[in-house]
XYZ file of C-alpha atoms in Angstrom:
581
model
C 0.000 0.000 0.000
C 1.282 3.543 -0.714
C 2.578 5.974 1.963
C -0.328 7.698 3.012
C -0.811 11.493 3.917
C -0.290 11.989 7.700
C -0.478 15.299 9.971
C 1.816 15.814 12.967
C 0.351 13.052 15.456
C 1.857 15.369 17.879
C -0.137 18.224 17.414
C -2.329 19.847 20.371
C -5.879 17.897 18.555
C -4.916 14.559 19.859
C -6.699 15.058 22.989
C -9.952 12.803 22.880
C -10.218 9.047 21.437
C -13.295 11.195 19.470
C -11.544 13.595 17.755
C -9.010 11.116 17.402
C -11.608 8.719 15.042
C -12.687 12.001 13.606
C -9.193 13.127 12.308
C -8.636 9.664 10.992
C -12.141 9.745 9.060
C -11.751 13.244 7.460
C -8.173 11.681 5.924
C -10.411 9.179 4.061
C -14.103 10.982 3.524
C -14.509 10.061 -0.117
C -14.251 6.140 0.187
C -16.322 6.415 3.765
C -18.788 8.411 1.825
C -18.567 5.912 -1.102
C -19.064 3.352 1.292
C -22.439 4.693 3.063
C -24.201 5.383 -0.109
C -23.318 1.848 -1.707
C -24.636 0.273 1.495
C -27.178 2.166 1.653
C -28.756 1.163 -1.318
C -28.087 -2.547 -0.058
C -29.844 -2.081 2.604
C -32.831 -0.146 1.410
C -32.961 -2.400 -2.109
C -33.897 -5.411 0.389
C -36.080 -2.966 2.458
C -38.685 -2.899 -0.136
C -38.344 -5.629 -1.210
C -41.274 -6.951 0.979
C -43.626 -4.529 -0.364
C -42.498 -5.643 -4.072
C -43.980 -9.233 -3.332
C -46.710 -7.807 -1.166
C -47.975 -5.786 -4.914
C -47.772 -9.123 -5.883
C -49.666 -11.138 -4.207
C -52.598 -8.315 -3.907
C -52.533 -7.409 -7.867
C -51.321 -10.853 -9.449
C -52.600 -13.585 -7.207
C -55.172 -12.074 -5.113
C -56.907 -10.217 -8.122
C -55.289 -12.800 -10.526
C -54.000 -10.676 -12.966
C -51.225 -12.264 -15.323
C -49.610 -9.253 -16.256
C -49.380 -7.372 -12.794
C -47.824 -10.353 -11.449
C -44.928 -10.335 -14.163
C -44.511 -6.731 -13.641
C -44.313 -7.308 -9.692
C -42.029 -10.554 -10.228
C -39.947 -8.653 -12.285
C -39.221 -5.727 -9.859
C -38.670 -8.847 -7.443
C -35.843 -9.937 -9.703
C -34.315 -6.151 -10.281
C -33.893 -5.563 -6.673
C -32.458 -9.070 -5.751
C -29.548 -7.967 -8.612
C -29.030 -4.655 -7.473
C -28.838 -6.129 -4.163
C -26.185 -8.699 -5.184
C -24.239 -5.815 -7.136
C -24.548 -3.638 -3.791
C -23.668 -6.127 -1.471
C -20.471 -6.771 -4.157
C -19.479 -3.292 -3.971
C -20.268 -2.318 -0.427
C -17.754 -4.845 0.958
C -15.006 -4.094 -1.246
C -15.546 -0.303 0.155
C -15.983 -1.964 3.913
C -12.705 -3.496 3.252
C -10.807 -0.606 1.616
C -11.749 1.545 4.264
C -10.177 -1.069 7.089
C -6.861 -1.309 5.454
C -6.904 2.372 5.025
C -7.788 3.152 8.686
C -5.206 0.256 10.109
C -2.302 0.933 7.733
C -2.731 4.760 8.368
C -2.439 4.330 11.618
C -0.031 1.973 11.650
C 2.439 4.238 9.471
C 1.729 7.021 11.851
C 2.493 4.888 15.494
C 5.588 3.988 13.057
C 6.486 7.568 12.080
C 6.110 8.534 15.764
C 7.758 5.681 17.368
C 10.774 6.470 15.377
C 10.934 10.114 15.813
C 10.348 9.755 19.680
C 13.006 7.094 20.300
C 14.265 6.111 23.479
C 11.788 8.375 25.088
C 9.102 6.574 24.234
C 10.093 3.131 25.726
C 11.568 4.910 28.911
C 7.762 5.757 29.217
C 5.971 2.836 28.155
C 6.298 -1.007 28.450
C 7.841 -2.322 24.852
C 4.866 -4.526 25.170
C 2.464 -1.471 24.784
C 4.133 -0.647 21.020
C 3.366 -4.265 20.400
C 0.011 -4.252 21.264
C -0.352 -1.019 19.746
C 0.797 -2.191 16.153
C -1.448 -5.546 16.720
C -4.343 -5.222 18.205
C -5.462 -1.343 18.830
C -4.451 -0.342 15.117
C -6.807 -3.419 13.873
C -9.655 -2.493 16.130
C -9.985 1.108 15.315
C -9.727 -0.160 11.913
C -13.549 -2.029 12.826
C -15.669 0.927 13.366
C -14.441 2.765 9.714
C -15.681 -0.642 8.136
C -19.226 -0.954 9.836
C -20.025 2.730 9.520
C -20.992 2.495 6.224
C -23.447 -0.181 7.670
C -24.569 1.554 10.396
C -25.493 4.610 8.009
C -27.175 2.159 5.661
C -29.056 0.592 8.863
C -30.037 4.096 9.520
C -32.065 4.615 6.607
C -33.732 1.001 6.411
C -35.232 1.777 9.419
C -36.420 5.129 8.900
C -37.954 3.677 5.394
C -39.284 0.001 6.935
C -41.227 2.258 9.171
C -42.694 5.207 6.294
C -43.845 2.009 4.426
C -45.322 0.897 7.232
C -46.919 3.695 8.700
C -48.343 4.110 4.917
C -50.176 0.364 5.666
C -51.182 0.644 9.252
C -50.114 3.634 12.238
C -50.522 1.332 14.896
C -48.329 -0.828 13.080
C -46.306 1.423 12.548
C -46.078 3.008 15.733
C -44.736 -0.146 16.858
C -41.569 0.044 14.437
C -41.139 3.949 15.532
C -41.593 2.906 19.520
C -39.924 -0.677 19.421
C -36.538 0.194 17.667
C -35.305 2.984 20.052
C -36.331 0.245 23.076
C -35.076 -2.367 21.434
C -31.435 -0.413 20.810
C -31.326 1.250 24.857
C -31.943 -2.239 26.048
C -28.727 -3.463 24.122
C -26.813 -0.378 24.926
C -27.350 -0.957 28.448
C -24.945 -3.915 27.998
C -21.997 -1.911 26.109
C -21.312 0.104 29.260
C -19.685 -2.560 31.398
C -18.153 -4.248 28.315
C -16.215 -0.910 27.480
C -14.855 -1.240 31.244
C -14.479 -5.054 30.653
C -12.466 -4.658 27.317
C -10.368 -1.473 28.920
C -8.857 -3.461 31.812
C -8.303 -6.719 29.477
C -6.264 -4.595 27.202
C -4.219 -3.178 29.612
C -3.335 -6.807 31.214
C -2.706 -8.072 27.344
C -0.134 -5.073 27.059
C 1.329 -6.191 30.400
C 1.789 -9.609 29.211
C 3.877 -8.956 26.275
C 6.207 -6.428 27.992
C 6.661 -9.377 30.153
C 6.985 -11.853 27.390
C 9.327 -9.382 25.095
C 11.377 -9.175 28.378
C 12.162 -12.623 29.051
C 12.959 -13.752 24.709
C 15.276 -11.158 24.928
C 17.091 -12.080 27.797
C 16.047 -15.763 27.610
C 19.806 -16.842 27.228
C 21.165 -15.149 30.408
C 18.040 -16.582 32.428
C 19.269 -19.758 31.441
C 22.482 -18.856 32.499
C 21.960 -17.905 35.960
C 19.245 -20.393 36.085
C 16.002 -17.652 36.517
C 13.804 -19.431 33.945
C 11.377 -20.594 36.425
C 11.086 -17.182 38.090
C 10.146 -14.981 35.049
C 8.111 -17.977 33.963
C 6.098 -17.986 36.810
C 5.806 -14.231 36.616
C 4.008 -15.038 32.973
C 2.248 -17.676 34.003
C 0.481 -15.656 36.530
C 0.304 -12.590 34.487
C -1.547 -14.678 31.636
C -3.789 -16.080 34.318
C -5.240 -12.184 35.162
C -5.514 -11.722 30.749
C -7.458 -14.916 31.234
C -9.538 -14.386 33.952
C -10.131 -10.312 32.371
C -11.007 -12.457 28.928
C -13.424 -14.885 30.221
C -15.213 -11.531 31.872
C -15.341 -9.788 28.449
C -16.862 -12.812 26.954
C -19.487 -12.895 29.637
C -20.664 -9.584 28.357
C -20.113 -10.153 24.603
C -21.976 -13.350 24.868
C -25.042 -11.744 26.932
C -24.533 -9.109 23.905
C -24.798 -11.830 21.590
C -27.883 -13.094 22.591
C -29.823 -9.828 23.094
C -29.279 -9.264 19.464
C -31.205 -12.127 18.753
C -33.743 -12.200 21.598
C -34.709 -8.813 21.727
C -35.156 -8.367 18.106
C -36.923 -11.673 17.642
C -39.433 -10.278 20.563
C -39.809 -6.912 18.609
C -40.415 -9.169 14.901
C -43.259 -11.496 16.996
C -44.765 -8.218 17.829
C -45.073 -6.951 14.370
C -46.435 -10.474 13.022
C -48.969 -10.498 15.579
C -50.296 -7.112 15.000
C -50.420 -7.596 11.587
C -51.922 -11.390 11.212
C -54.909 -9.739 13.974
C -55.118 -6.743 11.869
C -55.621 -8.918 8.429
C -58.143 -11.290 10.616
C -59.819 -7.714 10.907
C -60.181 -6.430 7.290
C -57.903 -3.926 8.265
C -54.878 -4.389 5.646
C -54.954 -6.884 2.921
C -53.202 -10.597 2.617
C -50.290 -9.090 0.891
C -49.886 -5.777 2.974
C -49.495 -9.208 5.957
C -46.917 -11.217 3.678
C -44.683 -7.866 3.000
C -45.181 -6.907 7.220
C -43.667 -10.417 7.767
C -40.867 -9.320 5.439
C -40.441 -5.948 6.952
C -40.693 -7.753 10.419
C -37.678 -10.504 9.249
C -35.766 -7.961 7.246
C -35.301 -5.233 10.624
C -33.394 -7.931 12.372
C -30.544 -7.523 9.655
C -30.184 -3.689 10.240
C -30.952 -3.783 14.575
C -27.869 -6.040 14.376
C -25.798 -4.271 12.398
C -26.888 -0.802 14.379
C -25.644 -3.162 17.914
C -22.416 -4.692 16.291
C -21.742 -0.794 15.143
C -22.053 0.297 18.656
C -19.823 -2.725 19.988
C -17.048 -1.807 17.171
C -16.853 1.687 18.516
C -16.434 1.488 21.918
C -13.511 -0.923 21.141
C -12.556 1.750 19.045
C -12.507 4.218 21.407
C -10.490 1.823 23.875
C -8.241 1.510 21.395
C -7.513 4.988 20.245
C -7.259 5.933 23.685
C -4.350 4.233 24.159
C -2.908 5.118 20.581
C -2.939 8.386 21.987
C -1.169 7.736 25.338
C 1.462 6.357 22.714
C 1.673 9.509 19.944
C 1.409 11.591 23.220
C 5.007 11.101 24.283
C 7.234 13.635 23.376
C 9.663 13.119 21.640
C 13.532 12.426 22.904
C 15.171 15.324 20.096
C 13.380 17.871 18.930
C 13.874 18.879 15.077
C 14.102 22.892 15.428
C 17.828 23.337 14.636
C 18.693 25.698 11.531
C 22.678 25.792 12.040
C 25.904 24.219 9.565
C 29.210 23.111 11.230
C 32.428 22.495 8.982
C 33.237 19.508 11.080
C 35.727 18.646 13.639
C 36.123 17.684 17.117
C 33.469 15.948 18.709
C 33.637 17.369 22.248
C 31.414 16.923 25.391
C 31.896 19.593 27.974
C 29.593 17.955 31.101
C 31.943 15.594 31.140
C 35.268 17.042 29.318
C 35.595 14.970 26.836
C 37.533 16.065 23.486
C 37.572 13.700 20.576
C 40.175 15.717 18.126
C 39.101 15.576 14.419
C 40.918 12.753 12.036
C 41.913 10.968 15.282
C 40.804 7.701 16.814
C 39.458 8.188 20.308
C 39.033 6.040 23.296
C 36.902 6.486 25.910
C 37.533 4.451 29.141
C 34.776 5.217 31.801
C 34.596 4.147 35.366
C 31.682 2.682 36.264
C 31.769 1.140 32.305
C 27.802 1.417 32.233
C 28.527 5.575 31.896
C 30.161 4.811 28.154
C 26.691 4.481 27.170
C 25.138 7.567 28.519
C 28.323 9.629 27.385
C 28.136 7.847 23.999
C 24.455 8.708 23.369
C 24.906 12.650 24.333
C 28.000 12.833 21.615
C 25.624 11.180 18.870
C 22.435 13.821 20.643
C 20.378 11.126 21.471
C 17.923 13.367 23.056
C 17.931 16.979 23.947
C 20.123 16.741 27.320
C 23.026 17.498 25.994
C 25.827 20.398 25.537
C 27.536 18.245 23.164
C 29.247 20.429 20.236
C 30.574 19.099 16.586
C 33.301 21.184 15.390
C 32.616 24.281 18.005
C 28.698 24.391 17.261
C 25.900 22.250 19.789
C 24.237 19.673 18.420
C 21.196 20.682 19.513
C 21.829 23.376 17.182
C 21.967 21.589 14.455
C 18.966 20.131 12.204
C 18.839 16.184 13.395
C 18.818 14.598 10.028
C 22.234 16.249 9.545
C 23.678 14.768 13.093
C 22.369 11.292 12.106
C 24.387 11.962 8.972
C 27.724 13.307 10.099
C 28.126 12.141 13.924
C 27.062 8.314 13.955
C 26.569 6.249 17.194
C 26.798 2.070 17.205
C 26.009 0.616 20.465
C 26.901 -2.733 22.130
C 22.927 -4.265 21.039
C 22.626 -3.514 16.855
C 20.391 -5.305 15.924
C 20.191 -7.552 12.944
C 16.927 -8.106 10.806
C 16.376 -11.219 8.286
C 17.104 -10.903 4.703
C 20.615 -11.702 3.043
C 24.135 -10.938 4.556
C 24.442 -8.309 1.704
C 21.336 -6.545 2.931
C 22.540 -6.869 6.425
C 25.789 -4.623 5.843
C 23.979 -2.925 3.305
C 20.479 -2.049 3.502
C 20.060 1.156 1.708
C 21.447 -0.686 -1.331
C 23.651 2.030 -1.989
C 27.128 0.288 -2.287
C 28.623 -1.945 -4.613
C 29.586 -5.964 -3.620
C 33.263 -4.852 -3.195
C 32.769 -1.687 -0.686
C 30.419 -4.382 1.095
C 33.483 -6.653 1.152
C 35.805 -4.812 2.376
C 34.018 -3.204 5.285
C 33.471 -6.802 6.395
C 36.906 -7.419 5.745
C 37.851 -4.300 8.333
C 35.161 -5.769 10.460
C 36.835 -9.370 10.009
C 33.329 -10.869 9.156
C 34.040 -12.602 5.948
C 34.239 -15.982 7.428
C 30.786 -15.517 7.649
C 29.996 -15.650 3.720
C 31.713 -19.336 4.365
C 29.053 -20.205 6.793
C 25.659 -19.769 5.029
C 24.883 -20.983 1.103
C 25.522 -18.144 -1.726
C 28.149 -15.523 -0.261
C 26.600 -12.318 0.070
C 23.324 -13.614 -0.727
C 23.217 -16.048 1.910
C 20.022 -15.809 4.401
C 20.331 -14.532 7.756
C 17.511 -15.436 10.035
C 15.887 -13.523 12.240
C 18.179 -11.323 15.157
C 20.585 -12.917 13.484
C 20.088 -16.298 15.143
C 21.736 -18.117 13.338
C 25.214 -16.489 14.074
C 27.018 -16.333 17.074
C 26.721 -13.517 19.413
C 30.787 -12.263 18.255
C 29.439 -13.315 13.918
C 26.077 -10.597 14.656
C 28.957 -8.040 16.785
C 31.212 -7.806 13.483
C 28.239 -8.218 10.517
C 26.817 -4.996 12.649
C 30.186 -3.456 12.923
C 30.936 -3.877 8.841
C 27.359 -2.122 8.505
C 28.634 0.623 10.120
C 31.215 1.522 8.503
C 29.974 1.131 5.274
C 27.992 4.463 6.210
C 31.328 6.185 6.289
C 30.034 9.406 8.879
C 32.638 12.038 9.285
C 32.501 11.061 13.034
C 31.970 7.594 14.165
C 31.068 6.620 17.485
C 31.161 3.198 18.991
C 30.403 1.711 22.177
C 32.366 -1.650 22.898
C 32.606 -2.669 18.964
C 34.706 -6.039 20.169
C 33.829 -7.138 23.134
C 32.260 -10.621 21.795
C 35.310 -11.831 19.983
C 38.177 -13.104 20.777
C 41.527 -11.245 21.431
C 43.310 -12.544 18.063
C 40.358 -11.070 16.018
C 39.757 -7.975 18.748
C 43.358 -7.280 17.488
C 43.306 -7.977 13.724
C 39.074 -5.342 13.946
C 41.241 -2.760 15.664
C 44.064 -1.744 13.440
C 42.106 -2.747 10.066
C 39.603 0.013 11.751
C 42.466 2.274 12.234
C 43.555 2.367 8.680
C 40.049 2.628 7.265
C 39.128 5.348 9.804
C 42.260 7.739 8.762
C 42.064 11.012 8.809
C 38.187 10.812 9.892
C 37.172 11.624 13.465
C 36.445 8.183 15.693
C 35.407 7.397 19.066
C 35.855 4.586 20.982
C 34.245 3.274 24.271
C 36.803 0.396 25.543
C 38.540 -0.785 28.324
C 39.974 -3.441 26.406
C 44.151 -4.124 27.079
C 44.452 -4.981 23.192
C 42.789 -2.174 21.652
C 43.819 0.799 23.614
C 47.694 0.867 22.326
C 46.386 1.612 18.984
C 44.115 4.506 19.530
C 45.628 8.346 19.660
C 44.057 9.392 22.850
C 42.509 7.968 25.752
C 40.085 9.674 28.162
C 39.963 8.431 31.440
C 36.567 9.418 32.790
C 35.584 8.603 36.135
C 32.210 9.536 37.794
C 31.529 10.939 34.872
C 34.499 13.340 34.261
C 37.729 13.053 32.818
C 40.172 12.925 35.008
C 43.309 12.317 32.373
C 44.150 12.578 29.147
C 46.830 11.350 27.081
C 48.715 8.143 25.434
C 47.563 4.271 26.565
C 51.517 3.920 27.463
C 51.638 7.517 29.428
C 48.706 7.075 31.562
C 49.543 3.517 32.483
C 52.807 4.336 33.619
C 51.286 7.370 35.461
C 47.604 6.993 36.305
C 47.173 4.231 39.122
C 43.981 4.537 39.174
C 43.608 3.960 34.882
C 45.803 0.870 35.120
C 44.650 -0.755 38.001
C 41.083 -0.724 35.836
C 42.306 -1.436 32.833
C 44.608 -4.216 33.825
C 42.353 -5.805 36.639
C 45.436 -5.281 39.006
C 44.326 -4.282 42.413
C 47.814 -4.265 43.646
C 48.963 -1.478 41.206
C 50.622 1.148 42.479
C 51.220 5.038 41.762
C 54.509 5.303 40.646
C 55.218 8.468 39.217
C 53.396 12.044 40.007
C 50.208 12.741 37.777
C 51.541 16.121 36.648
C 52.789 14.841 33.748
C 49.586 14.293 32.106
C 47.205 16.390 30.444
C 44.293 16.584 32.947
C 40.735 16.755 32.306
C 38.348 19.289 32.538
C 38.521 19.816 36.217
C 42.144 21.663 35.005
C-alpha cells in the first residue's frame, strides 16, 4: 500500500479518542462516503423488497392478474440484482476503508515511534508498542468498516417504518416505539463491556512487555538459572488476561444473545399485530406477507446498528491508548537551523575532546557511563551540551547529526534478509565496498558459513550467528555508512583477542584522517588509539597516550589491567588533565 498522507500526530488535537476517530475519518471521507451510499442502497434495495412481493400477491394472485404479477415478479428480480451488485461493492468499500484506517495508523504509530526514540520506551512497556501495532491499530480499523453499515441501517429503518406507517399507524407506531427500546436495552450492555475490554487490554499489554522481556534475555536466564522465576511471573500474568477475557466474553456473549432475543421479541410483535389486523379487514393478505418481510428484514439492520455500537467502543479503547502512545514527546526535537564544517566531537559535562581525524578512546569508570556519554555525543535526546566542530548539536537540524556524527552501540540489531542486505540495507554500495568493510570488520568468514556468499540468508536477530558473527556483521554495517565522526560503544567485546586485534588496526587504517570514538577498556585495543580519556564519575580525570597514563595513572591501570595491587609510581603532573584543570 502507498505511503499515506499523515499530519503531525503530535499536534495539540490529539486530545480525545473522538476527535481522534474524527481526524482519521476526514483523511479518508470520499471512500467512507462511497461506502455509506453503496450500502445504503443494499440495505434499502432489500427494504422494499417486501412490499415488491406484497404488490404481488394483492394485484397478481389475489386479483389474478397475469400481467401485474410479471410486472411485480420482475421488480422482485431487479432488486435481488441490485442487491447482489450492492452487497459486491459495499464490501469491497468496507474493506478498503479497514486497510486504510489500520495501515494509516499503523504508518503514523511507526512515524512517531521512530521520531520519539528512546523516550518513548523509557515511558511505556515495549509490550504497549506491540500491542499497539497488533491489536489497537486493527480495532480502530472495525468501526471505519461498519459505519458504512450503520449509516445504511439508519435509513432502512427510517424507510421500513414510512412504508409501514403508509399500511397501518398502529403498526407502525410499533416500528417507531420498538426500535429505540429495542437499541437502549442493548446499549445498556456496552457500558460494562467498554470497562471489561479497557482493563483486558491493559493486562494483554502487560503480558507482552513481560513476554518481550524474558525472549530477549532468555539466554542469560538460562544462564543464571532464573527461567522458572520470570516464567512464573508469565504464568500468573496470563492467568489475570485470562480471567479479564473470560469476563469480556461474559458480556459479549449476553450481547450476543440480546441481538437475537430482543429483536426476535420486537419481529413477533409486528407479526402479531399484523396477522390480527388482516383477521380484521384492516390491511390486505399481501400488505401481511410484505409486514412479515419488513418484520424478518429489521433484524438484519438492529444487528448491524448493535455490532456498530460494539465496534466503537472498542474503538474508542483503542484509540485511547494510541494516543497515550503519539502523546510522548519526543527524545530530540527537530528545530535546529545551524551548519558546522566539522571537527572535534567534544562533550563539555563531562570534558571529553575527541580531536578531528583521530581515533578516540573512551575508558569510563563505572563502564555502564560509556553508554550515557556515547548517546549525548551522537544527541540522542535533547540533554546534551555536546558540540561538533565548536557548534551544539542541539543546534543543528537532526537529520544532519544522524548523517555526520554516527553512534553504534553494544545491542545492533540484525533483521532477516541476506548478509548483503545486512551490511547494506540502503542498497547504496557496490559488492566490493560491502566486502571490504566486512573485511575491516573481520566478518568474511561468515559468507563461508551460510549458502551463496553475500546472498546467503540470515535469520531472524541474526540467530543463526554467534553472538561475536552478529557483533562484526553490525560493525561492517557501520562503517559502510562512512560518517565524518563515528562513534562506537564496545565494537569487540564478543570476539576473541586474536580477532579484537586484527578489527582494531584494520579500523584504524580505514578510519584515517576521519574523526572516531571509541568506548573500551579493552588491554588490546587501547595501544592503537591516539588518545585515551579516562573518565571517572563521569568526568575526565586524564588525558593522554595508553603507554603515558599507564605508567602514570594508578587509578587507569589498576582498571584497565584488573590489578588491584597497582601502584602510583610516578606524580600525575605529567599528564594532560581533564576538565577539572
Amino acid at each position: 500500500m502507498r505511503s499515506l498522507p499523515l499530519s503531525d500526530p503530535g499536534t495539540p488535537d490529539v486530545t480525545s479518542p473522538t476527535r481522534f476517530l474524527l481526524r482519521t475519518a476526514a483523511q479518508q471521507w470520499r471512500p467512507m462516503v462511497a461506502g455509506a451510499l453503496v450500502g445504503t442502497v443494499w440495505l434499502l434495495s432489500q427494504a422494499v423488497l417486501p412490499a415488491a412481493i406484497g404488490e404481488a400477491v394483492d394485484l397478481g394472485v389475489v386479483d389474478g392478474d397475469a400481467r401485474a404479477l410479471t410486472r411485480w415478479s420482475l421488480i422482485v428480480l431487479g432488486l435481488a440484482v441490485v442487491t447482489a451488485w450492492a452487497a459486491i461493492v459495499r464490501h469491497r468499500f468496507g474493506v478498503t476503508n479497514w486497510l486504510t484506517a489500520c495501515f494509516r495508523t499503523l504508518q503514523q504509530v511507526g512515524r512517531h515511534t521512530s521520531r520519539a526514540g528512546t523516550a518513548l520506551t523509557a515511558k511505556l512497556p515495549q509490550g504497549e508498542v506491540l500491542a499497539s501495532i497488533a491489536s489497537d491499530g486493527p480495532r480502530l480499523a472495525d468501526a471505519f468498516d461498519v459505519t458504512q453499515r450503520a449509516v445504511a441501517s439508519v435509513a432502512a429503518v427510517v424507510v421500513v417504518a414510512v412504508l409501514v406507517l403508509r399500511t397501518s399507524v398502529p403498526i407502525g407506531l410499533v416500528i417507531l416505539i420498538g426500535v429505540p427500546v429495542v437499541m437502549a436495552m442493548l446499549l445498556l450492555v456496552l457500558r460494562p463491556l467498554q470497562e471489561r475490554q479497557r482493563l483486558h487490554r491493559k493486562l494483554s499489554g502487560e503480558l507482552t512487555s513481560i513476554g518481550t522481556d524474558t525472549v530477549r534475555g532468555l539466554r542469560i536466564l538460562r544462564g543464571i538459572g532464573g527461567e522458572e522465576v520470570f516464567l512464573g511471573r508469565y504464568r500468573a500474568k496470563s492467568q489475570q488476561v485470562r480471567a479479564a477475557g473470560v469476563r469480556v466474553a461474559v458480556w459479549e456473549s449476553a450481547l450476543e444473545a440480546l441481538q437475537i432475543l430482543v429483536p426476535g421479541l420486537l419481529v413477533a410483535a409486528l407479526v402479531w399485530a399484523g396477522a390480527r389486523a388482516t383477521a380484521r379487514g384492516d390491511i390486505t393478505p399481501g400488505d401481511l406477507v410484505a409486514l412479515y418481510g419488513y418484520a424478518a428484514f429489521l433484524t438484519s439492520p438492529l444487528r448491524m446498528l448493535v455490532e456498530a455500537a460494539d465496534k466503537y467502543v472498542r474503538a474508542l479503547v483503542a484509540a485511547r491508548r494510541l494516543i497515550t502512545l503519539l502523546e510522548v514527546p519526543p527524545a530530540v526535537t527537530d528545530d535546529g537551523t545551524a551548519t558546522t564544517p566539522g571537527g572535534a566531537l567534544a562533550d563539555p559535562d563531562s570534558g571529553v575532546v575527541a580531536d578531528a581525524g583521530d581515533l578516540t578512546a573512551i575508558v569510563c569508570d563505572p563502564p555502564e557511563d560509556a553508554a550515557v556519554l556515547a548517546r549525548r555525543l551522537a544527541r540522542f535526546d535533547d540533554d546534551t551540551r555536546a558540540t561538533f566542530g565548536g557548534v551544539r548539536l542541539r543546534d543543528l537540524p537532526v537529520h544532519e547529526v544522524r548523517t555526520r556524527v554516527l553512534l553504534a552501540e553494544d545491542d545492533a540489531q540484525l533483521f532477516s534478509g541476506t548478509v548483503r542486505e545486512q551490511v547494506d540495507p540502503e542498497h547504496r554500495h557496490t559488492d566490493d565496498e560491502v566486502l571490504a568493510a566486512m573485511e575491516v570488520a573481520d566478518a568474511l568468514d561468515i559468507l563461508d558459513l551460510v549458502d551463496g556468499g553475500l546472498a546467503g540468508t540470515v535469520t531472524e536477530r541474526g540467530r543463526s550467528l554467534s553472538g561475536g558473527q552478529r557483533q562484526r556483521l553490525a560493525l561492517a554495517r557501520v562503517l559502510t555508512r562512512g560518517p565524518e565522526a563515528l562513534v562506537l560503544v564496545e565494537p569487540t567485546s564478543a570476539v576473541d583477542a586474536h580477532t579484537e586485534a586484527r578489527i582494531t588496526g584494520r579500523l584504524r587504517a580505514q578510519r584515517a584522517g576521519r574523526t572516531t570514538v571509541v568506548a573500551t577498556a579493552s588491554p588490546l585495543v587501547l595501544p592503537q588509539v591516539d588518545q585515551v580519556c579516562w573518565v571517572r564519575d563521569g568526568h575526565v580525570v586524564a588525558r593522554g597516550r595508553h603507554a603515558d597514563l599507564l605508567a602514570h595513572d594508578a587509578g587507569y591501570r589498576r582498571f584497565v589491567t584488573r590489578d588491584a595491587a597497582a601502584e602510583l609510581p610516578a606524580p600525575r603532573a605529567e599528564l594532560s588533565k581533564g576538565a577539572a584543570q
